[in-house]
Amino acid sequence: MSSHSISFIAAAPSTTASPPSEKVDFLKLQNGSDIRGVAVAGVEGEPVNLTEPVTEAIAAAFAAWLLDKKKPDSSKRLRVSIGHDSRVSAQKLQDAVSRGIAGAGLDVVQYGLASTPAMFNSTITEDDKFSCPVDGSIMITASHLPYNRNGFKFFTNAGGLGKADIKDILERAANIYNNFTVESMKDAERKAASSVKRVDYMDIYTSDLVAAVRKATGNIEKPLDGFHIVVDAGNGAGGFFAAKVLEPLGAITTGSQFLDPDGLFPNHIPNPEDKAAMKAITQAVLDNKADLGIIFDTDVDRSAAVDSTGRELNRNRLIALMSAIVLEEHPGTTIVTDSVTSDGLTAFIEGKLGGKHHRFKRGYKNVIDEAIRLNSVGEESHLAIETSGHGALKENHWLDDGAYLMVKLLNKLASVRASGVSGGSKVLTELVEGLEEPAVAVELRLKIDQSHPDLKGGSFREYGEAVLKHLENITESNPELQKAPVNYEGVRASGYGGWFLLRLSLHDPVLPLNIEAPSDEDAVKLGLLVLAAVNEFPALDTSSLDKYVRVS
């Protein structure tokens, strides 16, 4: 371990020594189980609402929430770790968070550039030299959102915080913010200056990943020797994976790209669901004749891969691949996914792999919590994974860790080769053979106009529920359609060789519509059925669906 693992640093002084005067609606910053806001000025129509004082108040609120949860005795000071992705606002927000935590009387451990999964890990790592375990952890990130945004994810050793916790923290923050005084802000600055530690935690996190791959192959020192694997970090926080994980395992990483952190994301959005991002990593694999390509989102809680032929292993294919790996280790286990996975995936998991597919709601926290719930009532589940690339395993504390998902793929590559079989990423591709993929897959967004008189002063949520109820009634009376027997979100039905799902967005006045079918013609038939039903709701903007059924 390096002797530089810990150093004391002074947090930068606040640029706002006087209490803030502007009013802030803190609850507007909630995005499910995260906090998100605008941290950088310059984008028209997007005023900054995640200022340093707002950030300081949120951090102080988390500290108060943590003290309530942990109830430490007076001799123990709680510790909070702080990390950030590559965003341009990261540094000033890290300093503001440090002041908020230190001002509340807690110890602050700064990690600098880090991944979201590493921040959770710091609550369970036991290593005094690295000041671990910490009692709570804050990751400063807005995932794949544009450069002007930022936000926070919070962890304790029980996992990520839920929606109710975030609301509680934001309500406390509003109160703290309104009671800031010159003295209290100066005091927080003084405390931060004397109590902030700096730790190279990513060293310990990456060495754990390396150890996991070595262990899976019977402790071979360089189990990936000779494998050529390229990484695309999209200028986010995942650049460490090439030098700190793959190279120590013997892999060749030449041709890896966009590893340097750059919060303006000049090459492409770091997002495994983005077409341009997937095209970039696919091109890198083909240009370098690599065995495998790996791509991460900004804060490394999501990932995807590309095989040596340039075939993308993301979305349903990544779920199929992870299911195949997990079901080899845990035969018959239940795989929990979000609601938009394909019927072909169900047939693959249940028919070919002998597992059980439990399709639940959108939202990575929903999917993970459902897997935990199933285990608690006696239904074994080892994998919870969303089509977006968020995947969590029971063996890894139900943490959605993009780097750990990729480690599971590396384990497979390395262990097959250790058993004397060569063939590069063909091993992975063969695991998803037999996955039926739809010829046509579309996602359309039908927006609810909240100012439309048809809402009659009600909420968009009520209106959306009424649309879904109407569609459900029409679906049930249509002999061409079969309603999904088990469905936890929206209205899902099969027909014309395909299926559709109309659901209400988790946070926005939008009804996303997914259609998958064996041909354009069949997809349009499904689209027309939905259109006929939703046309009765004038506040619903159906233009994207109109256009789709006309053009196709």
XYZ file of C-alpha atoms in Angstrom, residues 185 193 230 448 473 532 540:
7
model
C -21.021 29.350 7.792
C -10.168 23.375 7.200
C -10.392 -1.979 -24.902
C -49.246 14.914 -20.897
C -60.320 -2.188 -20.662
C -57.212 4.256 -30.922
C -52.089 13.535 -24.295
